[in-house]
PDB file of C-alpha atoms in Angstrom:
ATOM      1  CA  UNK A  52      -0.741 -27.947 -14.728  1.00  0.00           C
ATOM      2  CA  UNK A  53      -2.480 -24.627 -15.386  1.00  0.00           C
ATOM      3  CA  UNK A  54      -2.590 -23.721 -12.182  1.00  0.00           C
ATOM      4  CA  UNK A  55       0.250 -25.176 -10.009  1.00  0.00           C
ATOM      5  CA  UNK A  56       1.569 -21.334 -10.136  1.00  0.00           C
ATOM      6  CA  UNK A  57      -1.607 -20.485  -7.586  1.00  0.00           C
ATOM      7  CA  UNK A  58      -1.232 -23.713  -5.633  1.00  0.00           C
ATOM      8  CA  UNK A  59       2.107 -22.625  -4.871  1.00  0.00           C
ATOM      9  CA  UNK A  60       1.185 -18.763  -3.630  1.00  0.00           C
ATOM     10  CA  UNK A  61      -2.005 -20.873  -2.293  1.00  0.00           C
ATOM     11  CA  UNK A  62       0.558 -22.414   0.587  1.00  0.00           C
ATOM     12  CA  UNK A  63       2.649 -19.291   0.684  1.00  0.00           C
ATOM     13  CA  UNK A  64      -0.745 -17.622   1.744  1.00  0.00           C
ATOM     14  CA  UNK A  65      -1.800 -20.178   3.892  1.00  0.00           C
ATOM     15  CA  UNK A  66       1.848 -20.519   5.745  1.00  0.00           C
ATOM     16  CA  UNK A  67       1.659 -16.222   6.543  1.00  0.00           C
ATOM     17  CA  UNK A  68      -1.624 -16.939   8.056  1.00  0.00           C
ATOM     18  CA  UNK A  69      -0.969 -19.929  10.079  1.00  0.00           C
ATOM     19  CA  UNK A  70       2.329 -17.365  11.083  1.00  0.00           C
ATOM     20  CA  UNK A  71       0.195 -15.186  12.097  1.00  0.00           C
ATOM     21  CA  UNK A  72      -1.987 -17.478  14.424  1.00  0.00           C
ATOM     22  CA  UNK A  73       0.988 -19.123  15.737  1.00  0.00           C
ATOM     23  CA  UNK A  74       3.284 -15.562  16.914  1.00  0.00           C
ATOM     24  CA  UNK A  75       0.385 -13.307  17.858  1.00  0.00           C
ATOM     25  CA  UNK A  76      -2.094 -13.209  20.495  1.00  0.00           C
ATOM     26  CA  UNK A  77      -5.101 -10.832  19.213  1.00  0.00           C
ATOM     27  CA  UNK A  78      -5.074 -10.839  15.096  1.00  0.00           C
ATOM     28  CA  UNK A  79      -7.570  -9.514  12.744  1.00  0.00           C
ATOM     29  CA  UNK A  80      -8.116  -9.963   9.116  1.00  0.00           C
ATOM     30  CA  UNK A  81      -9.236  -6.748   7.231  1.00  0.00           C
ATOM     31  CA  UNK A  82     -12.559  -7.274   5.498  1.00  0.00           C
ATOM     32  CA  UNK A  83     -13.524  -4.562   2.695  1.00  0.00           C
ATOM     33  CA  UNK A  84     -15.533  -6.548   1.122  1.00  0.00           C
ATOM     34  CA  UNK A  85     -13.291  -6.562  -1.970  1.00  0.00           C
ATOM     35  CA  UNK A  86     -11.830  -9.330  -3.919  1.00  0.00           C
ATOM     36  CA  UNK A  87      -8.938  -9.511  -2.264  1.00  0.00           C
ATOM     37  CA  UNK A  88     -10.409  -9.876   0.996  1.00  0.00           C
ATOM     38  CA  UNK A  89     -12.942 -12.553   0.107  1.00  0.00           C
ATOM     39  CA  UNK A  90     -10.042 -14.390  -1.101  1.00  0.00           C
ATOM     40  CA  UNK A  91      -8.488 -13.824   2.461  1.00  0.00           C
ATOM     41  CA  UNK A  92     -11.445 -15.203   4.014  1.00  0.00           C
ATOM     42  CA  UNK A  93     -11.278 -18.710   1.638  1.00  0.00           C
ATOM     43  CA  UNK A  94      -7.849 -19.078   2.647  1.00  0.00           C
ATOM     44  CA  UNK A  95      -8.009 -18.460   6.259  1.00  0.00           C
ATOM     45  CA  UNK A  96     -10.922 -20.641   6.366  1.00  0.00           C
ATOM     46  CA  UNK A  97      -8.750 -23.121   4.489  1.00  0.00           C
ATOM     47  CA  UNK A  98      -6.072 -22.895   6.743  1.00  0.00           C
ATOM     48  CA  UNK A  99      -7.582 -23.574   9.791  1.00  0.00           C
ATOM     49  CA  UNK A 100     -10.462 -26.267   8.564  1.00  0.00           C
ATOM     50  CA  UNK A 101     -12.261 -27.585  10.210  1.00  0.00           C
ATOM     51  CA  UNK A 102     -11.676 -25.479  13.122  1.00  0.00           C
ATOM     52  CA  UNK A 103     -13.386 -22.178  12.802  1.00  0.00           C
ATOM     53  CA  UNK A 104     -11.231 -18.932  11.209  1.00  0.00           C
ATOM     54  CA  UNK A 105      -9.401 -17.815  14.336  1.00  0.00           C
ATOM     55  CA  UNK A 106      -9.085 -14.220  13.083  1.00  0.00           C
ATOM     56  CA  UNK A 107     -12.087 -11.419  13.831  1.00  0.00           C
ATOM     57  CA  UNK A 108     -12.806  -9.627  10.982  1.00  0.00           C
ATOM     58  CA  UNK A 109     -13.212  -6.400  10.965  1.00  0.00           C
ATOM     59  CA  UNK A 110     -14.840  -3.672   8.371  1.00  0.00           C
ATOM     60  CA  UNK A 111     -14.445   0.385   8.358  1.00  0.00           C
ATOM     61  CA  UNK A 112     -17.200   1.173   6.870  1.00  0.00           C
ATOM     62  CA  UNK A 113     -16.813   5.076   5.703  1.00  0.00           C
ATOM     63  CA  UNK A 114     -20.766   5.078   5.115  1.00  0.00           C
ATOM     64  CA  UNK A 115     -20.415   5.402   1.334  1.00  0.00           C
ATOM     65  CA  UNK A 116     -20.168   2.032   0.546  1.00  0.00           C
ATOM     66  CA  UNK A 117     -22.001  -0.178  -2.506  1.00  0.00           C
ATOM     67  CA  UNK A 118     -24.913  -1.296  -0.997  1.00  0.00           C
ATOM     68  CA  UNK A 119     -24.163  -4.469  -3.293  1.00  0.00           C
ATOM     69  CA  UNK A 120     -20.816  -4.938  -0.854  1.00  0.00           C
ATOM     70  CA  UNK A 121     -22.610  -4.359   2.449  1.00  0.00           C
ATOM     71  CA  UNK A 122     -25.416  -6.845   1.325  1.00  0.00           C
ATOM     72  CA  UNK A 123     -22.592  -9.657   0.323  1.00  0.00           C
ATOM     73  CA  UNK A 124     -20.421  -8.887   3.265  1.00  0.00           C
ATOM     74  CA  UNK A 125     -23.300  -9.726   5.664  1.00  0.00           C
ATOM     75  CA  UNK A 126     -24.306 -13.239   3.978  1.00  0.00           C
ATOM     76  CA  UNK A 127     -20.809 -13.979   3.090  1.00  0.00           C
ATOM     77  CA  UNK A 128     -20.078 -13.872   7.440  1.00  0.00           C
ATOM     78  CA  UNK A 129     -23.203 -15.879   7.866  1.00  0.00           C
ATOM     79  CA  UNK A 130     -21.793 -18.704   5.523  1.00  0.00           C
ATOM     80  CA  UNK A 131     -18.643 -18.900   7.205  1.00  0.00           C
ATOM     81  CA  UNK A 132     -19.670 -18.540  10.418  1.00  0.00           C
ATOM     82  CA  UNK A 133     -16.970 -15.762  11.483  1.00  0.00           C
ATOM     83  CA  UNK A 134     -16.791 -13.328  13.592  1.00  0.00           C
ATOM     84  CA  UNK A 135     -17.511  -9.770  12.384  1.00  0.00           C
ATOM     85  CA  UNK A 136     -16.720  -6.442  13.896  1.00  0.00           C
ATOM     86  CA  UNK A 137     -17.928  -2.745  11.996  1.00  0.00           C
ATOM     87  CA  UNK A 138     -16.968   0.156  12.772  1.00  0.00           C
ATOM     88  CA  UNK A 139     -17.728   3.669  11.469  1.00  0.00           C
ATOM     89  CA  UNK A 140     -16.412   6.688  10.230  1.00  0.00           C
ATOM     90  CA  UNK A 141     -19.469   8.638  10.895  1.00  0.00           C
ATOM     91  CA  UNK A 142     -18.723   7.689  14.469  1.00  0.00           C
ATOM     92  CA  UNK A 143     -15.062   9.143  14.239  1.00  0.00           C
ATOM     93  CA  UNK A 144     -16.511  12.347  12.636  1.00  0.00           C
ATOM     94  CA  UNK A 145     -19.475  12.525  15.674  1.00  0.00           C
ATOM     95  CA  UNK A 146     -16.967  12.038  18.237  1.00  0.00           C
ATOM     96  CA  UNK A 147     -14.503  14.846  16.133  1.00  0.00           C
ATOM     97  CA  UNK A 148     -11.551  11.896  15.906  1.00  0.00           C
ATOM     98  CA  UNK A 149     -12.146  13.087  12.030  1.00  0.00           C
ATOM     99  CA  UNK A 150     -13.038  16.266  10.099  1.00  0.00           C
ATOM    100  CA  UNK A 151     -15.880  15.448   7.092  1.00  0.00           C
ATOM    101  CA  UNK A 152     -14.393  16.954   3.575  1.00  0.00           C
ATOM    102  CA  UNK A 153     -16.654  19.159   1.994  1.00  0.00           C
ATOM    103  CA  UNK A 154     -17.825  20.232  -1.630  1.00  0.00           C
ATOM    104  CA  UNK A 155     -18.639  17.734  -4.491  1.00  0.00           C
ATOM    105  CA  UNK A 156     -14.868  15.937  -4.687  1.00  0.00           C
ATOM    106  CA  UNK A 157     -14.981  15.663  -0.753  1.00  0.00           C
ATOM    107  CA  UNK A 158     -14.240  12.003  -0.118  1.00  0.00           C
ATOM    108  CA  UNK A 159     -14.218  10.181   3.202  1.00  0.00           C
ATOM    109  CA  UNK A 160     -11.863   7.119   2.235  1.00  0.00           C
ATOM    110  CA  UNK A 161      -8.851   9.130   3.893  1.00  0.00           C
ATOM    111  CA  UNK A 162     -10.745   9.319   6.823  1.00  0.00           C
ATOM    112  CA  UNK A 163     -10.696   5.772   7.342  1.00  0.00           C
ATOM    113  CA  UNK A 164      -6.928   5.790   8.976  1.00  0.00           C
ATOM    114  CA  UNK A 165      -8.887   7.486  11.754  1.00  0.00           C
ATOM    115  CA  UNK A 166     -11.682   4.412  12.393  1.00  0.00           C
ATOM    116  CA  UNK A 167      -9.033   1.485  11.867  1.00  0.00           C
ATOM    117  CA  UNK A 168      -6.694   2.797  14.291  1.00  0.00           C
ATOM    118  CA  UNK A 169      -8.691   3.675  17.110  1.00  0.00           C
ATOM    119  CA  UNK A 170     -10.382   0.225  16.220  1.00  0.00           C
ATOM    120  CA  UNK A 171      -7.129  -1.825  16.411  1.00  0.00           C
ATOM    121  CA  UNK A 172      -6.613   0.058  19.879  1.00  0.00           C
ATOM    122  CA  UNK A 173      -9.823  -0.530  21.180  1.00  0.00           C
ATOM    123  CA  UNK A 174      -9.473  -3.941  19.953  1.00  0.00           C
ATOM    124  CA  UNK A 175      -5.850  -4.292  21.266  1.00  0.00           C
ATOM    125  CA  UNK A 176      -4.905  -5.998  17.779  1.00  0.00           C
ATOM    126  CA  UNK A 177      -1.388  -6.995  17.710  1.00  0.00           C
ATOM    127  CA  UNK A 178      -1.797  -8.000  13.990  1.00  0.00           C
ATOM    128  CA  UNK A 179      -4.184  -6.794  11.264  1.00  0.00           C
ATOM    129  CA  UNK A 180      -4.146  -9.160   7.945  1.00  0.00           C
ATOM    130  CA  UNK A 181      -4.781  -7.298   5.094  1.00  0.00           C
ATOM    131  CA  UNK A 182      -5.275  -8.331   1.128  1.00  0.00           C
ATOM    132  CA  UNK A 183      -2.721  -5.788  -0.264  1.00  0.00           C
ATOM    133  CA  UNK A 184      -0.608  -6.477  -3.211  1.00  0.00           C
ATOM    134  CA  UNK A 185       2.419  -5.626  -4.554  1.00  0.00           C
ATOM    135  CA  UNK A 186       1.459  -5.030  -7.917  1.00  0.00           C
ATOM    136  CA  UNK A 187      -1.734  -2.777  -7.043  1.00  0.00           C
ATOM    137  CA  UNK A 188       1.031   0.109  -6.177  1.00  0.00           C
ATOM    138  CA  UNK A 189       4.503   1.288  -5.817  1.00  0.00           C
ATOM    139  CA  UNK A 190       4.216   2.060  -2.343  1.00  0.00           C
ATOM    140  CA  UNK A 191       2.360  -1.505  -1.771  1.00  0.00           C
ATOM    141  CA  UNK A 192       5.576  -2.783  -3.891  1.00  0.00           C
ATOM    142  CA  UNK A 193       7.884  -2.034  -0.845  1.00  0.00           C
ATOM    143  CA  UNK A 194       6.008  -3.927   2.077  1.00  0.00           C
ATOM    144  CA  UNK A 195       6.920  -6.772   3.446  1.00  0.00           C
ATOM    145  CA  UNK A 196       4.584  -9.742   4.555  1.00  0.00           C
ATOM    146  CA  UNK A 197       5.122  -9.232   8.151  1.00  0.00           C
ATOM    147  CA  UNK A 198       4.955  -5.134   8.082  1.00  0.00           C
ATOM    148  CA  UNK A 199       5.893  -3.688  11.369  1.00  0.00           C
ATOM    149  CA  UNK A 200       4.027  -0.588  12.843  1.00  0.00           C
ATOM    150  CA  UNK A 201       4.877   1.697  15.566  1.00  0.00           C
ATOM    151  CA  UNK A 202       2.967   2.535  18.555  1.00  0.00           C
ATOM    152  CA  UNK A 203       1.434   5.260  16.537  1.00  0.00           C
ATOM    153  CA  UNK A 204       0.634   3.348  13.786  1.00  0.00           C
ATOM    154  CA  UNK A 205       3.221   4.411  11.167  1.00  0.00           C
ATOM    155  CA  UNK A 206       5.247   2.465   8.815  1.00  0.00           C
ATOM    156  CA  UNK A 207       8.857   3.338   8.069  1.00  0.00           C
ATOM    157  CA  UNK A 208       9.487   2.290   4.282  1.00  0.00           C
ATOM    158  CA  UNK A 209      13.168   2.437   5.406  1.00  0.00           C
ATOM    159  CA  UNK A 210      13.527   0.662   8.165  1.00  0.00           C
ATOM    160  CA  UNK A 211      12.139  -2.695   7.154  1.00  0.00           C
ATOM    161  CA  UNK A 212      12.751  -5.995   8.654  1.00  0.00           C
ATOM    162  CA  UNK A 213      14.260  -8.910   6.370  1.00  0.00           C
ATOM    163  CA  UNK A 214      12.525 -11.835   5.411  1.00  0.00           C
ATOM    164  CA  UNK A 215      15.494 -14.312   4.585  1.00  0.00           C
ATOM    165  CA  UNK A 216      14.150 -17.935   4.152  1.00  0.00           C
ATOM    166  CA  UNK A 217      10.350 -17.105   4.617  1.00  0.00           C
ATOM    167  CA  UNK A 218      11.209 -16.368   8.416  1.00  0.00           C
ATOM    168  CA  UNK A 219       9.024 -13.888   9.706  1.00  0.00           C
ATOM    169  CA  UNK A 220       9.653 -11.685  12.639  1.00  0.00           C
ATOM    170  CA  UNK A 221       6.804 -10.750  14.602  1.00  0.00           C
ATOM    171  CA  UNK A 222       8.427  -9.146  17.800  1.00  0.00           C
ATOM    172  CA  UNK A 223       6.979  -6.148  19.075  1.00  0.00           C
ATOM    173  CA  UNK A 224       7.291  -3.658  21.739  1.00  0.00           C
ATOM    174  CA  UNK A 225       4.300  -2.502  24.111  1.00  0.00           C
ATOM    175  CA  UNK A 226       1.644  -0.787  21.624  1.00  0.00           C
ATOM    176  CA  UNK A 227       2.942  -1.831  18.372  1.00  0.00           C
ATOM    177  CA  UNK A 228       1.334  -3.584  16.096  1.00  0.00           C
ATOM    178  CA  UNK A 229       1.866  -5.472  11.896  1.00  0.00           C
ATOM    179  CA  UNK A 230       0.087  -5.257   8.986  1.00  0.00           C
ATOM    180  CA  UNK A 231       0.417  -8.592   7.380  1.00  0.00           C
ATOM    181  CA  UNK A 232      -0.159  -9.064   3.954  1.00  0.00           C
ATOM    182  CA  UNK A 233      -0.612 -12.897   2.697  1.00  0.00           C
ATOM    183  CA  UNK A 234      -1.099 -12.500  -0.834  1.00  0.00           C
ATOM    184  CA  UNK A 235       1.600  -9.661  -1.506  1.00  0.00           C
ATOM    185  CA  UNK A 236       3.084 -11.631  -4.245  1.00  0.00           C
ATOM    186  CA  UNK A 237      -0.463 -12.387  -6.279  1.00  0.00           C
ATOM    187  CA  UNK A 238      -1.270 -10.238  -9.426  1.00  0.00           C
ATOM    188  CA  UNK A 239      -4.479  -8.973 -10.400  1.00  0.00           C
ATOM    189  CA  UNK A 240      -4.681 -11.915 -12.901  1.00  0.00           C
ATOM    190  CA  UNK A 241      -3.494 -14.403 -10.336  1.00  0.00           C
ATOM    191  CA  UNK A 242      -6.231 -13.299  -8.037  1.00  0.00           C
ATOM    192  CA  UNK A 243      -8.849 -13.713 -10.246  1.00  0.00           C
ATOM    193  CA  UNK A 244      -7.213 -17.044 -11.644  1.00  0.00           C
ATOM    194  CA  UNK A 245      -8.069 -18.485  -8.352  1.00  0.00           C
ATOM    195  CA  UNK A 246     -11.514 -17.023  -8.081  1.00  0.00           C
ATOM    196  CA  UNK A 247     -12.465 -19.422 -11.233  1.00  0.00           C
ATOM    197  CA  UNK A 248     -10.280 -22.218 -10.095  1.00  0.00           C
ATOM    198  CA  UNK A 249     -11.759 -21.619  -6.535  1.00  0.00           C
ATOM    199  CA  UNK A 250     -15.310 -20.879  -7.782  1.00  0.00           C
ATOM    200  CA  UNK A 251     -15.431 -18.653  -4.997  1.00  0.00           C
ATOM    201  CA  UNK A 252     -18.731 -16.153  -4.910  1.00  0.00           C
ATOM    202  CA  UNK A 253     -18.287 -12.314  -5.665  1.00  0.00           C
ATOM    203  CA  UNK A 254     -20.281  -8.974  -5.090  1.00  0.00           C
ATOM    204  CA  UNK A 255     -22.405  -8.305  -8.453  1.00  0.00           C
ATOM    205  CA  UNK A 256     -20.209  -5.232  -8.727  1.00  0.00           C
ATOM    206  CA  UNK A 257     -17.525  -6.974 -10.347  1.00  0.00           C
ATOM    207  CA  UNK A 258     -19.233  -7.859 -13.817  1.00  0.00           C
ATOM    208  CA  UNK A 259     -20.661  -6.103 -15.896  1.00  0.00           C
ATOM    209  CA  UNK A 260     -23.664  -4.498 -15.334  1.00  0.00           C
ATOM    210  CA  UNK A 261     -25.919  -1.235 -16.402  1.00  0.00           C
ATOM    211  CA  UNK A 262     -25.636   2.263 -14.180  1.00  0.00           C
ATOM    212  CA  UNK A 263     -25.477   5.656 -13.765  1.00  0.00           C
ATOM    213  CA  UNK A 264     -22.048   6.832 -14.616  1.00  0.00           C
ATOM    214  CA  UNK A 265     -20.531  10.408 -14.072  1.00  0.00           C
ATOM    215  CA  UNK A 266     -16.930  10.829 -15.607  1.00  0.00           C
ATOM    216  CA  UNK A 267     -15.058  12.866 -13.409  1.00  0.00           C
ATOM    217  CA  UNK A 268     -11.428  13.839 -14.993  1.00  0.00           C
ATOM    218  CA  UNK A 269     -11.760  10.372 -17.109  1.00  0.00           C
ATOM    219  CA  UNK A 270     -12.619   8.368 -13.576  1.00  0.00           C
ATOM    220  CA  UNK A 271     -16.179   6.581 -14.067  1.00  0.00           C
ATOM    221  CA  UNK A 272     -17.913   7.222 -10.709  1.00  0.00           C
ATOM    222  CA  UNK A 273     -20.926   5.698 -10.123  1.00  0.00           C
ATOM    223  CA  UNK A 274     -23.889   8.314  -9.998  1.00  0.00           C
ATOM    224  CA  UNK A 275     -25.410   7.888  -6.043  1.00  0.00           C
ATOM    225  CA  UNK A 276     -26.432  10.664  -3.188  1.00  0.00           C
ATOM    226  CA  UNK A 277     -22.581  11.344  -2.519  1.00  0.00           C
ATOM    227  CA  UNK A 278     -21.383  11.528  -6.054  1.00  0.00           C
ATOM    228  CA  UNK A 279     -23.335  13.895  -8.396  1.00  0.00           C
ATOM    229  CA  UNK A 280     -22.734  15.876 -11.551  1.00  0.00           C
ATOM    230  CA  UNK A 281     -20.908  19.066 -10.506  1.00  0.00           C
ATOM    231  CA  UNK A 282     -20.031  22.150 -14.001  1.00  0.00           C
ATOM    232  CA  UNK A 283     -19.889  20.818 -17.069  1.00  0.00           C
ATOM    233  CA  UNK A 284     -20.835  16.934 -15.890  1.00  0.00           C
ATOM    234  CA  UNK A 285     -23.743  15.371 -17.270  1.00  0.00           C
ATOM    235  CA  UNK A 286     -25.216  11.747 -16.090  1.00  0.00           C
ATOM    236  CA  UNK A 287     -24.603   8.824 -18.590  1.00  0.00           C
ATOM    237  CA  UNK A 288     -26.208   5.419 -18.850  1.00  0.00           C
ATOM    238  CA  UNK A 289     -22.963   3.334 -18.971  1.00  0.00           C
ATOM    239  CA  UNK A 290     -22.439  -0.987 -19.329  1.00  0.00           C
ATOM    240  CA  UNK A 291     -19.557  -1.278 -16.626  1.00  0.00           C
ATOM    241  CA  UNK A 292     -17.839  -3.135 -14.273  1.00  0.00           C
ATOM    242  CA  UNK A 293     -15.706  -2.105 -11.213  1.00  0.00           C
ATOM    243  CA  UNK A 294     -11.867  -4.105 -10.870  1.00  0.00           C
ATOM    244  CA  UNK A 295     -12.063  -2.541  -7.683  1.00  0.00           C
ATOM    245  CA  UNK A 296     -14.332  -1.981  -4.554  1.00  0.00           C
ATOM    246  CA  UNK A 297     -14.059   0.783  -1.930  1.00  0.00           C
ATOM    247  CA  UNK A 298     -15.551   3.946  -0.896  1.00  0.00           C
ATOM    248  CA  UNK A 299     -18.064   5.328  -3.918  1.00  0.00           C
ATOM    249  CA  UNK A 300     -16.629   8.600  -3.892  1.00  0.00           C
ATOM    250  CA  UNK A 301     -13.100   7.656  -5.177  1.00  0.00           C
ATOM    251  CA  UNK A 302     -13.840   4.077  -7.068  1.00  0.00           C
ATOM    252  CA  UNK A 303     -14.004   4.125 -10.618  1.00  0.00           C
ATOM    253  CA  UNK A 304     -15.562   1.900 -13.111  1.00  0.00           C
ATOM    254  CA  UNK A 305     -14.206   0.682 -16.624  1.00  0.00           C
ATOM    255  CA  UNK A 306     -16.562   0.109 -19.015  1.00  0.00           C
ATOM    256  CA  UNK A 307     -16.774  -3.711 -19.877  1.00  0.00           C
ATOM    257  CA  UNK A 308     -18.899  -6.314 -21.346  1.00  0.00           C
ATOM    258  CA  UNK A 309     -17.433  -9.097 -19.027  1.00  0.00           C
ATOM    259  CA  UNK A 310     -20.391 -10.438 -17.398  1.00  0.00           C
ATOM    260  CA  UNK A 311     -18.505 -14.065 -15.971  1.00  0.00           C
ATOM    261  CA  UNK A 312     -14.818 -14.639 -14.398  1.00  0.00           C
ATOM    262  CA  UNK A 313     -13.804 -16.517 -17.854  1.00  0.00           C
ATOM    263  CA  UNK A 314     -14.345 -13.322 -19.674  1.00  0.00           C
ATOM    264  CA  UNK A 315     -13.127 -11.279 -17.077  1.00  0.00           C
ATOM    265  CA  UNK A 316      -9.613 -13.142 -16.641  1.00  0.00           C
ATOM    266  CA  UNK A 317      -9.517 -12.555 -21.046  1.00  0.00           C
ATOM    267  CA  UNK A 318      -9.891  -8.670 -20.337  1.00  0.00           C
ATOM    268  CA  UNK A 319      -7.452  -8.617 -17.314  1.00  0.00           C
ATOM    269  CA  UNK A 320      -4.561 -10.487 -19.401  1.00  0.00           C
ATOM    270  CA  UNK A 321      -5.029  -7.857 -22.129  1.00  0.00           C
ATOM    271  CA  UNK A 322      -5.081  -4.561 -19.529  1.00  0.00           C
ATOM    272  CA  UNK A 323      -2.336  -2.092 -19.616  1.00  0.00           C
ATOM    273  CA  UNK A 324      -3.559  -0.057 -16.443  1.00  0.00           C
ATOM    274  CA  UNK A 325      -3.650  -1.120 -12.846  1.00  0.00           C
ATOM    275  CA  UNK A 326      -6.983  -1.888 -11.289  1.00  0.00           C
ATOM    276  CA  UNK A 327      -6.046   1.319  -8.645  1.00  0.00           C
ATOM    277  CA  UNK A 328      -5.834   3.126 -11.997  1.00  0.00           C
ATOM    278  CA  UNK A 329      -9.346   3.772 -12.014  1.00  0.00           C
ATOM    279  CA  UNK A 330      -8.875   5.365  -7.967  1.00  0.00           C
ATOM    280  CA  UNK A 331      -9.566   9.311  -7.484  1.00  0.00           C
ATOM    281  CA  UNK A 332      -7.664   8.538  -4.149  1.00  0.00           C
ATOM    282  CA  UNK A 333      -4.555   7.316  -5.250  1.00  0.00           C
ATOM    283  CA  UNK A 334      -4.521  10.539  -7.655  1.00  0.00           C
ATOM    284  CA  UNK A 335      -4.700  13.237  -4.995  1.00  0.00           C
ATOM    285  CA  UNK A 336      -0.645  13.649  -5.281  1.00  0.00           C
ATOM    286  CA  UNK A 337       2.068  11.353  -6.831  1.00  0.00           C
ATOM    287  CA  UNK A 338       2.765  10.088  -3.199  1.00  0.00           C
ATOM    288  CA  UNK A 339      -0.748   9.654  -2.315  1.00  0.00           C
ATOM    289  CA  UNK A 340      -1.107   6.211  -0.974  1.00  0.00           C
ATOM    290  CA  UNK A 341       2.667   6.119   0.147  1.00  0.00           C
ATOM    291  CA  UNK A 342       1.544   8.598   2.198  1.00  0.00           C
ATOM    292  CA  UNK A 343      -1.742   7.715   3.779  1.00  0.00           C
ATOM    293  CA  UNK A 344       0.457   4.465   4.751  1.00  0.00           C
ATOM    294  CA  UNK A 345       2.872   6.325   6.532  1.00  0.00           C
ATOM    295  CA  UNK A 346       0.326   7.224   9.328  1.00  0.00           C
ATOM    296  CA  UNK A 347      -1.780   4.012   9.013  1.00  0.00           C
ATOM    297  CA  UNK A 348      -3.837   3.376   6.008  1.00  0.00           C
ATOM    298  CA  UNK A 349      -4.421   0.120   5.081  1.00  0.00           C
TER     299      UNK A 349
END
């Protein structure tokens, strides 16, 4: 009875992706190697079993990732069997598609908008599945499940289709393209609810763990080639854990003691910030991630 709540956004999940297979002809699923996208991966493969996952999965790797992520990412595709595609902002900044920030609070997650787009064009993806919540964001709060693009890649907060009666509209002109976002209305908690209930394998990143910490205006970063002490910074032995995974220039860590999902679910209950909380990104301007959607982030 605990968890008929995540049974029920379970099917919800499950229904988008079967959707998703059913009205489009070229789909990928996102893969950051993140919670949320792990969870992505159980479902789809849940969804489809005992066929294979119809959806090619595709990473933008910005080149500053956890090595811990990369590692998991590649024996996580090897147990499922899918179908993995990588590719590169380095490449984007070689070719001059994207121009490298510089100085110590230079951070190349922006520059990912760059790599997924001309991915999804090379690809000819007519839908990109993504793990985005509502609750991570208030400019995540305001997408739909079915969340329509133009042929530039922008999303129009405004001018949103309706999704009366779980009926989702997937038509498209030449060129355009939807985010679709399965477990939009999961929490934090809900998510890693169904990791324990799921017993479904993580990176080591997410418990807690001994490292190299520089706080940076009250974000823990973790101390690595691209992130290093700049005025005034010193470098601190830390026990953390990250609630989130991404580019190491703009993740932070919380300090924690929760070394299993049971304890981790305890602290999570208990939290008064959002996991993006701890994200240098998101605090670059007050409309920071409503505005790297606009033109095609995530």
């Amino acid at each position: 009875m605990l968890y008929n709540h995540l049974k029920i956004l379970e099917s919800e999940a499950i229904y988008v992706m079967r959707e998703v297979a059913a009205q489009f002809e070229r789909p990928f699923l996102l893969f950051s190697g993140g919670k949320d996208s792990i969870i992505l991966a159980h479902l789809a493969r849940k969804a489809f079993y005992p066929a294979a996952i119809p959806f090619t999965l595709l990473h933008v790797d910005t080149g500053h990732n956890f090595p811990e992520t990369l590692a998991f990412r590649d024996a996580l595709m090897e147990k499922l069997g899918a179908r993995l595609v990588v590719r590169y902002v380095q490449d984007s900044i070689d070719q001059g598609r994207a121009v490298e920030e510089t100085g110590p609070y230079a951070s190349r997650n922006g520059l990912q908008t760059v790599t997924l787009l001309d991915a999804l064009a090379e690809f000819k993806v007519d839908a990109a599945i993504g793990g985005a919540r509502r609750d991570e964001e208030k400019a995540r709060a305001k997408e739909r499940f079915f969340s329509h693009r133009d042929e530039f890649g922008q999303w129009d907060p405004k001018n949103q289709r309706p999704e009366l009666w779980n009926l989702y509209n997937g038509r498209k002109k030449t060129n355009e393209n939807f985010r679709v976002f399965p477990i939009s209305n999961w929490t934090e908690l809900d998510v890693w609810q169904y990791l324990q209930m799921e017993e479904i394998e993580l990176p080591s990143l997410y418990f807690s763990h001994e490292r190299d910490i520089i706080n940076r205006d009250g974000v823990l970063l973790a101390a690595s080639d691209v992130v290093y002490p700049v005025a005034g910074e010193t470098v601190e032995r830390k026990v953390i854990r990250f609630r989130t995974i991404g580019d190491m220039t703009c993740t932070g860590a919380v300090e924690s003691t929760a070394s299993n999902i049971h304890d981790i679910v305890d602290e999570v209950a208990s939290a008064r910030v959002t996991e993006r909380g701890a994200r240098t990104d998101d605090k670059r301007s007050e409309a920071a991630m409503e505005d790297r959607k606009k033109v095609g982030y995530f």
